[in-house]
PDB file of C-alpha atoms in Angstrom:
ATOM      1  CA  UNK A   1      -1.580  18.087  -3.123  1.00 76.00           C
ATOM      2  CA  UNK A   2      -2.528  14.729  -3.416  1.00 82.00           C
ATOM      3  CA  UNK A   3      -1.480  14.328  -6.864  1.00 85.00           C
ATOM      4  CA  UNK A   4       2.113  15.880  -5.846  1.00 84.00           C
ATOM      5  CA  UNK A   5       2.269  13.095  -3.334  1.00 88.00           C
ATOM      6  CA  UNK A   6       0.951  10.372  -5.810  1.00 89.00           C
ATOM      7  CA  UNK A   7       3.885  11.294  -8.243  1.00 88.00           C
ATOM      8  CA  UNK A   8       6.514  11.799  -5.692  1.00 89.00           C
ATOM      9  CA  UNK A   9       5.296   8.068  -4.473  1.00 91.00           C
ATOM     10  CA  UNK A  10       6.425   6.942  -7.893  1.00 91.00           C
ATOM     11  CA  UNK A  11      10.078   7.672  -7.126  1.00 89.00           C
ATOM     12  CA  UNK A  12      10.533   4.405  -4.890  1.00 91.00           C
ATOM     13  CA  UNK A  13      13.913   3.891  -6.170  1.00 88.00           C
ATOM     14  CA  UNK A  14      15.228   7.261  -4.556  1.00 86.00           C
ATOM     15  CA  UNK A  15      16.872   5.616  -1.417  1.00 85.00           C
ATOM     16  CA  UNK A  16      20.428   5.639  -0.434  1.00 87.00           C
ATOM     17  CA  UNK A  17      20.408   1.640   0.404  1.00 87.00           C
ATOM     18  CA  UNK A  18      20.107   0.902  -3.350  1.00 89.00           C
ATOM     19  CA  UNK A  19      21.465  -2.843  -2.453  1.00 91.00           C
ATOM     20  CA  UNK A  20      18.685  -3.430   0.212  1.00 92.00           C
ATOM     21  CA  UNK A  21      16.088  -2.147  -2.209  1.00 92.00           C
ATOM     22  CA  UNK A  22      17.114  -4.363  -4.800  1.00 93.00           C
ATOM     23  CA  UNK A  23      16.831  -7.260  -2.260  1.00 93.00           C
ATOM     24  CA  UNK A  24      13.373  -5.861  -0.963  1.00 94.00           C
ATOM     25  CA  UNK A  25      12.127  -5.471  -4.683  1.00 95.00           C
ATOM     26  CA  UNK A  26      13.432  -9.241  -5.527  1.00 95.00           C
ATOM     27  CA  UNK A  27      11.916 -10.586  -2.640  1.00 95.00           C
ATOM     28  CA  UNK A  28       8.556  -9.092  -3.150  1.00 95.00           C
ATOM     29  CA  UNK A  29       8.591 -10.096  -6.866  1.00 95.00           C
ATOM     30  CA  UNK A  30       9.218 -13.684  -6.127  1.00 95.00           C
ATOM     31  CA  UNK A  31       6.578 -13.786  -3.642  1.00 94.00           C
ATOM     32  CA  UNK A  32       4.051 -12.362  -6.330  1.00 94.00           C
ATOM     33  CA  UNK A  33       5.369 -14.423  -9.124  1.00 92.00           C
ATOM     34  CA  UNK A  34       4.937 -17.658  -7.189  1.00 92.00           C
ATOM     35  CA  UNK A  35       1.447 -16.799  -6.387  1.00 91.00           C
ATOM     36  CA  UNK A  36       0.818 -15.901 -10.266  1.00 88.00           C
ATOM     37  CA  UNK A  37       2.549 -18.877 -11.667  1.00 87.00           C
ATOM     38  CA  UNK A  38       1.474 -21.421  -9.014  1.00 87.00           C
ATOM     39  CA  UNK A  39      -1.852 -20.116  -7.441  1.00 86.00           C
ATOM     40  CA  UNK A  40      -3.050 -22.427  -4.796  1.00 87.00           C
ATOM     41  CA  UNK A  41      -6.768 -23.728  -4.655  1.00 84.00           C
ATOM     42  CA  UNK A  42      -8.934 -23.229  -7.553  1.00 82.00           C
ATOM     43  CA  UNK A  43      -9.685 -19.957  -9.699  1.00 81.00           C
ATOM     44  CA  UNK A  44     -12.783 -21.554 -11.285  1.00 80.00           C
ATOM     45  CA  UNK A  45     -15.793 -19.470 -10.013  1.00 77.00           C
ATOM     46  CA  UNK A  46     -17.975 -20.327 -13.041  1.00 80.00           C
ATOM     47  CA  UNK A  47     -20.911 -21.645 -10.998  1.00 76.00           C
ATOM     48  CA  UNK A  48     -20.871 -18.369  -8.718  1.00 74.00           C
ATOM     49  CA  UNK A  49     -20.578 -16.228 -12.008  1.00 76.00           C
ATOM     50  CA  UNK A  50     -23.657 -18.262 -13.649  1.00 76.00           C
ATOM     51  CA  UNK A  51     -25.740 -17.726 -10.625  1.00 71.00           C
ATOM     52  CA  UNK A  52     -24.763 -14.052 -10.268  1.00 72.00           C
ATOM     53  CA  UNK A  53     -25.957 -13.658 -14.066  1.00 72.00           C
ATOM     54  CA  UNK A  54     -29.180 -15.363 -13.360  1.00 72.00           C
ATOM     55  CA  UNK A  55     -30.015 -13.231 -10.401  1.00 69.00           C
ATOM     56  CA  UNK A  56     -29.336 -10.058 -12.348  1.00 72.00           C
ATOM     57  CA  UNK A  57     -31.457 -10.858 -15.301  1.00 73.00           C
ATOM     58  CA  UNK A  58     -34.125 -12.687 -13.172  1.00 67.00           C
ATOM     59  CA  UNK A  59     -34.171 -10.853  -9.812  1.00 57.00           C
ATOM     60  CA  UNK A  60     -37.539 -12.436  -8.549  1.00 57.00           C
ATOM     61  CA  UNK A  61     -36.296 -15.835  -9.220  1.00 55.00           C
ATOM     62  CA  UNK A  62     -35.079 -16.526  -5.416  1.00 52.00           C
ATOM     63  CA  UNK A  63     -38.148 -15.526  -4.063  1.00 48.00           C
ATOM     64  CA  UNK A  64     -40.131 -18.212  -6.317  1.00 47.00           C
ATOM     65  CA  UNK A  65     -37.966 -21.225  -5.583  1.00 48.00           C
ATOM     66  CA  UNK A  66     -35.093 -20.810  -7.846  1.00 51.00           C
ATOM     67  CA  UNK A  67     -31.830 -22.466  -6.444  1.00 53.00           C
ATOM     68  CA  UNK A  68     -29.719 -20.170  -4.195  1.00 55.00           C
ATOM     69  CA  UNK A  69     -26.043 -19.243  -4.510  1.00 58.00           C
ATOM     70  CA  UNK A  70     -23.833 -22.117  -5.381  1.00 65.00           C
ATOM     71  CA  UNK A  71     -21.376 -22.977  -2.447  1.00 66.00           C
ATOM     72  CA  UNK A  72     -17.966 -22.099  -2.931  1.00 75.00           C
ATOM     73  CA  UNK A  73     -15.726 -25.112  -3.297  1.00 79.00           C
ATOM     74  CA  UNK A  74     -12.615 -26.082  -0.876  1.00 82.00           C
ATOM     75  CA  UNK A  75     -10.198 -24.907  -3.701  1.00 84.00           C
ATOM     76  CA  UNK A  76     -11.982 -21.607  -4.131  1.00 82.00           C
ATOM     77  CA  UNK A  77     -11.819 -20.910  -0.274  1.00 85.00           C
ATOM     78  CA  UNK A  78      -8.211 -21.933  -0.736  1.00 89.00           C
ATOM     79  CA  UNK A  79      -7.448 -19.588  -3.286  1.00 88.00           C
ATOM     80  CA  UNK A  80      -9.450 -16.787  -1.631  1.00 85.00           C
ATOM     81  CA  UNK A  81      -7.656 -17.333   1.567  1.00 86.00           C
ATOM     82  CA  UNK A  82      -4.231 -17.163  -0.243  1.00 89.00           C
ATOM     83  CA  UNK A  83      -5.108 -14.167  -2.039  1.00 89.00           C
ATOM     84  CA  UNK A  84      -5.822 -12.272   1.234  1.00 85.00           C
ATOM     85  CA  UNK A  85      -2.681 -13.789   2.920  1.00 88.00           C
ATOM     86  CA  UNK A  86      -0.722 -12.509  -0.204  1.00 92.00           C
ATOM     87  CA  UNK A  87      -2.328  -9.030   0.124  1.00 90.00           C
ATOM     88  CA  UNK A  88      -1.063  -8.961   3.726  1.00 89.00           C
ATOM     89  CA  UNK A  89       2.278  -9.934   3.083  1.00 92.00           C
ATOM     90  CA  UNK A  90       2.360  -7.253   0.369  1.00 94.00           C
ATOM     91  CA  UNK A  91       0.938  -4.479   2.856  1.00 93.00           C
ATOM     92  CA  UNK A  92       3.825  -5.704   5.296  1.00 94.00           C
ATOM     93  CA  UNK A  93       6.276  -5.263   2.711  1.00 95.00           C
ATOM     94  CA  UNK A  94       5.085  -1.783   2.044  1.00 95.00           C
ATOM     95  CA  UNK A  95       5.486  -0.950   5.610  1.00 95.00           C
ATOM     96  CA  UNK A  96       8.993  -2.444   5.582  1.00 95.00           C
ATOM     97  CA  UNK A  97      10.054  -0.066   2.675  1.00 96.00           C
ATOM     98  CA  UNK A  98       8.234   3.006   4.621  1.00 95.00           C
ATOM     99  CA  UNK A  99      10.456   2.086   7.771  1.00 94.00           C
ATOM    100  CA  UNK A 100      13.807   2.183   5.563  1.00 93.00           C
ATOM    101  CA  UNK A 101      12.703   5.576   4.093  1.00 92.00           C
ATOM    102  CA  UNK A 102      11.755   7.108   7.393  1.00 92.00           C
ATOM    103  CA  UNK A 103      14.849   6.142   8.918  1.00 92.00           C
ATOM    104  CA  UNK A 104      16.826   7.613   6.093  1.00 90.00           C
ATOM    105  CA  UNK A 105      14.561  10.902   6.662  1.00 88.00           C
ATOM    106  CA  UNK A 106      15.751  10.812  10.036  1.00 87.00           C
ATOM    107  CA  UNK A 107      19.446  10.731   9.295  1.00 87.00           C
ATOM    108  CA  UNK A 108      19.718   6.913  10.088  1.00 90.00           C
ATOM    109  CA  UNK A 109      20.383   4.193   7.699  1.00 91.00           C
ATOM    110  CA  UNK A 110      17.893   2.035   5.769  1.00 91.00           C
ATOM    111  CA  UNK A 111      19.481  -0.984   7.472  1.00 92.00           C
ATOM    112  CA  UNK A 112      18.473   0.499  10.844  1.00 93.00           C
ATOM    113  CA  UNK A 113      15.086   1.252   9.801  1.00 93.00           C
ATOM    114  CA  UNK A 114      14.649  -2.304   8.615  1.00 94.00           C
ATOM    115  CA  UNK A 115      15.960  -3.923  11.855  1.00 94.00           C
ATOM    116  CA  UNK A 116      13.598  -1.463  13.713  1.00 94.00           C
ATOM    117  CA  UNK A 117      10.873  -2.947  11.293  1.00 95.00           C
ATOM    118  CA  UNK A 118      11.624  -6.379  12.457  1.00 95.00           C
ATOM    119  CA  UNK A 119      11.813  -5.650  16.174  1.00 94.00           C
ATOM    120  CA  UNK A 120       8.145  -4.419  15.920  1.00 93.00           C
ATOM    121  CA  UNK A 121       6.998  -6.766  13.362  1.00 94.00           C
ATOM    122  CA  UNK A 122       4.893  -8.856  16.018  1.00 94.00           C
ATOM    123  CA  UNK A 123       2.735  -5.859  16.678  1.00 93.00           C
ATOM    124  CA  UNK A 124       2.275  -5.309  12.855  1.00 93.00           C
ATOM    125  CA  UNK A 125       1.128  -8.797  12.650  1.00 92.00           C
ATOM    126  CA  UNK A 126      -1.166  -8.317  15.487  1.00 93.00           C
ATOM    127  CA  UNK A 127      -2.528  -5.204  13.911  1.00 91.00           C
ATOM    128  CA  UNK A 128      -3.104  -7.270  10.468  1.00 87.00           C
ATOM    129  CA  UNK A 129      -4.834 -10.019  12.429  1.00 86.00           C
ATOM    130  CA  UNK A 130      -7.006  -7.244  14.051  1.00 88.00           C
ATOM    131  CA  UNK A 131      -8.154  -6.151  10.427  1.00 85.00           C
ATOM    132  CA  UNK A 132      -8.985  -9.696   9.295  1.00 81.00           C
ATOM    133  CA  UNK A 133     -12.639  -9.727  11.074  1.00 81.00           C
ATOM    134  CA  UNK A 134     -13.577  -6.056   9.923  1.00 81.00           C
ATOM    135  CA  UNK A 135     -12.445  -7.041   6.372  1.00 79.00           C
ATOM    136  CA  UNK A 136     -14.717  -9.981   6.216  1.00 78.00           C
ATOM    137  CA  UNK A 137     -17.594  -8.135   7.592  1.00 78.00           C
ATOM    138  CA  UNK A 138     -17.197  -5.018   5.536  1.00 76.00           C
ATOM    139  CA  UNK A 139     -17.106  -7.258   2.466  1.00 71.00           C
ATOM    140  CA  UNK A 140     -21.096  -7.281   2.593  1.00 71.00           C
ATOM    141  CA  UNK A 141     -21.061  -3.476   2.423  1.00 73.00           C
ATOM    142  CA  UNK A 142     -18.853  -2.938  -0.507  1.00 71.00           C
ATOM    143  CA  UNK A 143     -15.728  -2.575   2.098  1.00 77.00           C
ATOM    144  CA  UNK A 144     -16.880   1.063   2.933  1.00 83.00           C
ATOM    145  CA  UNK A 145     -16.647   0.542   6.672  1.00 84.00           C
ATOM    146  CA  UNK A 146     -12.975  -0.933   6.005  1.00 85.00           C
ATOM    147  CA  UNK A 147     -11.988   2.049   3.913  1.00 88.00           C
ATOM    148  CA  UNK A 148     -12.849   4.433   6.492  1.00 91.00           C
ATOM    149  CA  UNK A 149     -11.141   2.573   9.158  1.00 90.00           C
ATOM    150  CA  UNK A 150      -7.786   2.175   7.329  1.00 91.00           C
ATOM    151  CA  UNK A 151      -7.901   6.119   6.906  1.00 92.00           C
ATOM    152  CA  UNK A 152      -8.080   6.541  10.554  1.00 92.00           C
ATOM    153  CA  UNK A 153      -5.392   3.888  11.414  1.00 92.00           C
ATOM    154  CA  UNK A 154      -3.109   4.392   8.405  1.00 93.00           C
ATOM    155  CA  UNK A 155      -0.052   5.860  10.658  1.00 94.00           C
ATOM    156  CA  UNK A 156      -0.581   2.980  13.033  1.00 94.00           C
ATOM    157  CA  UNK A 157       2.086   0.813  11.625  1.00 94.00           C
ATOM    158  CA  UNK A 158       4.762   3.671  11.461  1.00 94.00           C
ATOM    159  CA  UNK A 159       4.067   4.891  14.932  1.00 94.00           C
ATOM    160  CA  UNK A 160       4.712   1.173  16.138  1.00 95.00           C
ATOM    161  CA  UNK A 161       7.877   1.236  14.027  1.00 94.00           C
ATOM    162  CA  UNK A 162       9.458   4.542  14.566  1.00 91.00           C
ATOM    163  CA  UNK A 163       7.983   5.757  17.904  1.00 91.00           C
ATOM    164  CA  UNK A 164       7.921   1.963  19.502  1.00 90.00           C
ATOM    165  CA  UNK A 165       4.004   2.418  20.515  1.00 93.00           C
ATOM    166  CA  UNK A 166       2.055  -0.445  21.544  1.00 93.00           C
ATOM    167  CA  UNK A 167      -0.670  -1.475  19.344  1.00 92.00           C
ATOM    168  CA  UNK A 168      -3.554   0.210  21.305  1.00 93.00           C
ATOM    169  CA  UNK A 169      -1.417   3.530  21.742  1.00 94.00           C
ATOM    170  CA  UNK A 170      -0.490   3.614  17.826  1.00 94.00           C
ATOM    171  CA  UNK A 171      -4.124   3.203  16.898  1.00 94.00           C
ATOM    172  CA  UNK A 172      -5.324   5.877  19.236  1.00 94.00           C
ATOM    173  CA  UNK A 173      -2.407   8.280  18.005  1.00 94.00           C
ATOM    174  CA  UNK A 174      -3.081   7.709  14.413  1.00 94.00           C
ATOM    175  CA  UNK A 175      -6.749   8.477  14.838  1.00 93.00           C
ATOM    176  CA  UNK A 176      -5.689  11.749  16.209  1.00 92.00           C
ATOM    177  CA  UNK A 177      -2.794  12.495  13.796  1.00 91.00           C
ATOM    178  CA  UNK A 178      -4.997  11.492  10.711  1.00 91.00           C
ATOM    179  CA  UNK A 179      -7.868  13.816  11.732  1.00 89.00           C
ATOM    180  CA  UNK A 180      -8.115  16.637   9.043  1.00 87.00           C
ATOM    181  CA  UNK A 181      -5.736  14.777   6.795  1.00 89.00           C
ATOM    182  CA  UNK A 182      -7.916  11.799   5.708  1.00 91.00           C
ATOM    183  CA  UNK A 183      -9.114  13.302   2.444  1.00 91.00           C
ATOM    184  CA  UNK A 184      -5.434  13.789   1.426  1.00 90.00           C
ATOM    185  CA  UNK A 185      -4.663  10.162   2.401  1.00 92.00           C
ATOM    186  CA  UNK A 186      -7.288   8.933   0.373  1.00 94.00           C
ATOM    187  CA  UNK A 187      -6.962  10.919  -2.522  1.00 93.00           C
ATOM    188  CA  UNK A 188      -3.231  10.248  -2.461  1.00 93.00           C
ATOM    189  CA  UNK A 189      -3.524   6.500  -2.503  1.00 94.00           C
ATOM    190  CA  UNK A 190      -6.463   6.514  -5.028  1.00 94.00           C
ATOM    191  CA  UNK A 191      -4.640   8.609  -7.517  1.00 93.00           C
ATOM    192  CA  UNK A 192      -1.443   6.166  -7.048  1.00 93.00           C
ATOM    193  CA  UNK A 193      -3.832   3.389  -7.805  1.00 92.00           C
ATOM    194  CA  UNK A 194      -5.308   5.101 -10.832  1.00 92.00           C
ATOM    195  CA  UNK A 195      -1.855   5.782 -12.361  1.00 90.00           C
ATOM    196  CA  UNK A 196      -0.539   1.969 -11.604  1.00 90.00           C
ATOM    197  CA  UNK A 197      -4.012   0.806 -13.046  1.00 87.00           C
ATOM    198  CA  UNK A 198      -3.300   2.657 -16.141  1.00 85.00           C
ATOM    199  CA  UNK A 199       0.172   1.229 -16.385  1.00 81.00           C
ATOM    200  CA  UNK A 200      -1.137  -2.148 -15.657  1.00 79.00           C
ATOM    201  CA  UNK A 201      -3.908  -2.196 -18.271  1.00 78.00           C
ATOM    202  CA  UNK A 202      -1.417  -0.650 -20.768  1.00 79.00           C
ATOM    203  CA  UNK A 203       1.118  -3.615 -20.394  1.00 75.00           C
ATOM    204  CA  UNK A 204      -1.572  -6.276 -20.058  1.00 72.00           C
ATOM    205  CA  UNK A 205      -2.687  -5.157 -23.599  1.00 72.00           C
ATOM    206  CA  UNK A 206       0.774  -5.165 -24.839  1.00 73.00           C
ATOM    207  CA  UNK A 207       1.775  -8.692 -23.606  1.00 71.00           C
ATOM    208  CA  UNK A 208      -1.699 -10.340 -24.390  1.00 67.00           C
ATOM    209  CA  UNK A 209      -2.703 -13.779 -22.771  1.00 63.00           C
ATOM    210  CA  UNK A 210      -0.423 -15.834 -24.072  1.00 63.00           C
ATOM    211  CA  UNK A 211       1.812 -18.441 -21.451  1.00 64.00           C
ATOM    212  CA  UNK A 212       3.056 -16.740 -18.813  1.00 71.00           C
ATOM    213  CA  UNK A 213       3.736 -13.350 -19.966  1.00 78.00           C
ATOM    214  CA  UNK A 214       0.455 -11.919 -18.266  1.00 81.00           C
ATOM    215  CA  UNK A 215       0.907 -13.181 -15.199  1.00 83.00           C
ATOM    216  CA  UNK A 216       4.587 -12.518 -14.946  1.00 85.00           C
ATOM    217  CA  UNK A 217       3.649  -8.789 -15.941  1.00 86.00           C
ATOM    218  CA  UNK A 218       1.074  -8.385 -13.276  1.00 88.00           C
ATOM    219  CA  UNK A 219       3.401  -9.513 -10.723  1.00 90.00           C
ATOM    220  CA  UNK A 220       6.074  -7.027 -11.802  1.00 91.00           C
ATOM    221  CA  UNK A 221       3.347  -4.375 -11.553  1.00 92.00           C
ATOM    222  CA  UNK A 222       2.055  -5.168  -8.181  1.00 93.00           C
ATOM    223  CA  UNK A 223       5.541  -5.344  -6.945  1.00 94.00           C
ATOM    224  CA  UNK A 224       6.108  -1.729  -7.888  1.00 94.00           C
ATOM    225  CA  UNK A 225       3.286  -0.769  -6.518  1.00 93.00           C
ATOM    226  CA  UNK A 226       3.628  -2.322  -3.303  1.00 95.00           C
ATOM    227  CA  UNK A 227       6.982  -0.112  -2.970  1.00 95.00           C
ATOM    228  CA  UNK A 228       5.128   2.755  -4.305  1.00 95.00           C
ATOM    229  CA  UNK A 229       2.696   2.137  -1.520  1.00 95.00           C
ATOM    230  CA  UNK A 230       5.467   2.266   0.994  1.00 95.00           C
ATOM    231  CA  UNK A 231       6.948   5.210  -0.108  1.00 94.00           C
ATOM    232  CA  UNK A 232       3.711   7.110  -0.066  1.00 95.00           C
ATOM    233  CA  UNK A 233       3.069   5.867   3.344  1.00 95.00           C
ATOM    234  CA  UNK A 234       6.464   7.098   4.396  1.00 93.00           C
ATOM    235  CA  UNK A 235       5.673  10.493   2.879  1.00 92.00           C
ATOM    236  CA  UNK A 236       2.265  10.631   4.766  1.00 93.00           C
ATOM    237  CA  UNK A 237       4.225   9.756   8.124  1.00 93.00           C
ATOM    238  CA  UNK A 238       6.782  12.401   7.488  1.00 90.00           C
ATOM    239  CA  UNK A 239       3.843  15.115   6.432  1.00 89.00           C
ATOM    240  CA  UNK A 240       2.018  14.209   9.848  1.00 89.00           C
ATOM    241  CA  UNK A 241       5.136  14.927  11.917  1.00 87.00           C
ATOM    242  CA  UNK A 242       6.474  18.130   9.962  1.00 84.00           C
ATOM    243  CA  UNK A 243       2.809  19.490   9.475  1.00 82.00           C
ATOM    244  CA  UNK A 244       0.896  18.053  12.539  1.00 79.00           C
ATOM    245  CA  UNK A 245      -2.073  20.358  12.156  1.00 75.00           C
ATOM    246  CA  UNK A 246      -2.308  19.903   8.432  1.00 68.00           C
ATOM    247  CA  UNK A 247      -1.430  22.175   5.396  1.00 65.00           C
ATOM    248  CA  UNK A 248      -0.469  25.693   6.588  1.00 61.00           C
ATOM    249  CA  UNK A 249      -2.967  28.227   5.902  1.00 55.00           C
ATOM    250  CA  UNK A 250      -3.378  29.646   2.425  1.00 53.00           C
ATOM    251  CA  UNK A 251      -1.333  27.061   1.038  1.00 55.00           C
ATOM    252  CA  UNK A 252      -3.117  26.592  -2.582  1.00 58.00           C
ATOM    253  CA  UNK A 253      -0.600  27.185  -5.156  1.00 62.00           C
ATOM    254  CA  UNK A 254       1.694  24.593  -6.758  1.00 63.00           C
ATOM    255  CA  UNK A 255       4.447  26.142  -5.195  1.00 67.00           C
ATOM    256  CA  UNK A 256       3.132  25.843  -1.939  1.00 67.00           C
ATOM    257  CA  UNK A 257       2.622  22.013  -2.494  1.00 68.00           C
ATOM    258  CA  UNK A 258       6.184  21.718  -3.675  1.00 71.00           C
ATOM    259  CA  UNK A 259       7.601  23.633  -0.739  1.00 74.00           C
ATOM    260  CA  UNK A 260       5.715  21.015   1.557  1.00 73.00           C
ATOM    261  CA  UNK A 261       7.523  18.156  -0.353  1.00 73.00           C
ATOM    262  CA  UNK A 262      10.720  19.994  -0.037  1.00 75.00           C
ATOM    263  CA  UNK A 263      10.339  19.994   3.592  1.00 74.00           C
ATOM    264  CA  UNK A 264       9.395  16.575   3.918  1.00 77.00           C
ATOM    265  CA  UNK A 265      12.158  15.104   1.549  1.00 74.00           C
ATOM    266  CA  UNK A 266      14.867  17.671   1.944  1.00 66.00           C
ATOM    267  CA  UNK A 267      14.995  18.624  -1.437  1.00 57.00           C
ATOM    268  CA  UNK A 268      13.648  20.933  -4.210  1.00 45.00           C
ATOM    269  CA  UNK A 269      11.913  20.435  -7.462  1.00 43.00           C
ATOM    270  CA  UNK A 270      14.179  18.294  -9.591  1.00 45.00           C
ATOM    271  CA  UNK A 271      16.615  17.407  -7.285  1.00 46.00           C
ATOM    272  CA  UNK A 272      17.417  14.154  -5.539  1.00 48.00           C
ATOM    273  CA  UNK A 273      16.978  13.691  -1.761  1.00 52.00           C
ATOM    274  CA  UNK A 274      19.345  15.790   0.231  1.00 46.00           C
ATOM    275  CA  UNK A 275      21.280  12.466   1.470  1.00 47.00           C
ATOM    276  CA  UNK A 276      20.912  10.489  -1.685  1.00 48.00           C
ATOM    277  CA  UNK A 277      24.213   9.702  -3.477  1.00 47.00           C
ATOM    278  CA  UNK A 278      24.604   8.449  -6.860  1.00 45.00           C
ATOM    279  CA  UNK A 279      27.768   7.967  -8.921  1.00 38.00           C
ATOM    280  CA  UNK A 280      26.124   9.187 -12.282  1.00 36.00           C
TER     281      UNK A 280
END
């Protein structure tokens, strides 16, 4: 089922509001291009890498008086902070896409979904700010605590946008609605990340490292992943609404998985969304 969700997320272009989608795509691409071509701060972590290599080759050296890890420069801190900020903006853009997608599935226009998103944006920003401290603390534990937290509150942004819930109520409702579905959520996003990572590596190998080709390509792939993550978030949100207690009993065959997708998206295998218009 997770693979079906991941593959369905690749079809981020399947929305009625094509003009709005192009605008969102261009905005996210421009943001990532600016960071890729004009990165703030310093990306030179040579001293830290050298210290890490010495630590791995001589693990007892610190205990016998070797120098500790080098301090990160101001430029390094600026670059890391900007990277975290960019990740947050991409995440917010994913929620914006999910809001448009969810609105269309409700029979509304994507523009109405986007307007609803902007009205609830302060709550989403508050959620983002709330996650900064857990992110920093979880970095010492391979981000595992943050992962479990994100799986539990994955639906909170959509609950704030679609249902108008306040932050505390959205977090509580998300924890309840994701119960029994967190494995599905994790595997869906993980499989999508693997698919995108393969494309990233392939394209990176093709363009090489000459000039601006590589950063431009990576910015393009990041933009695609941002929109795909948004569609996947929208799919999972609709899944939690249509199947509040999880997958139906005895749903094990591929046809069962396709039935679930049909019930969520309103279309059958190989068909367009029920309310998707195309001139082709």
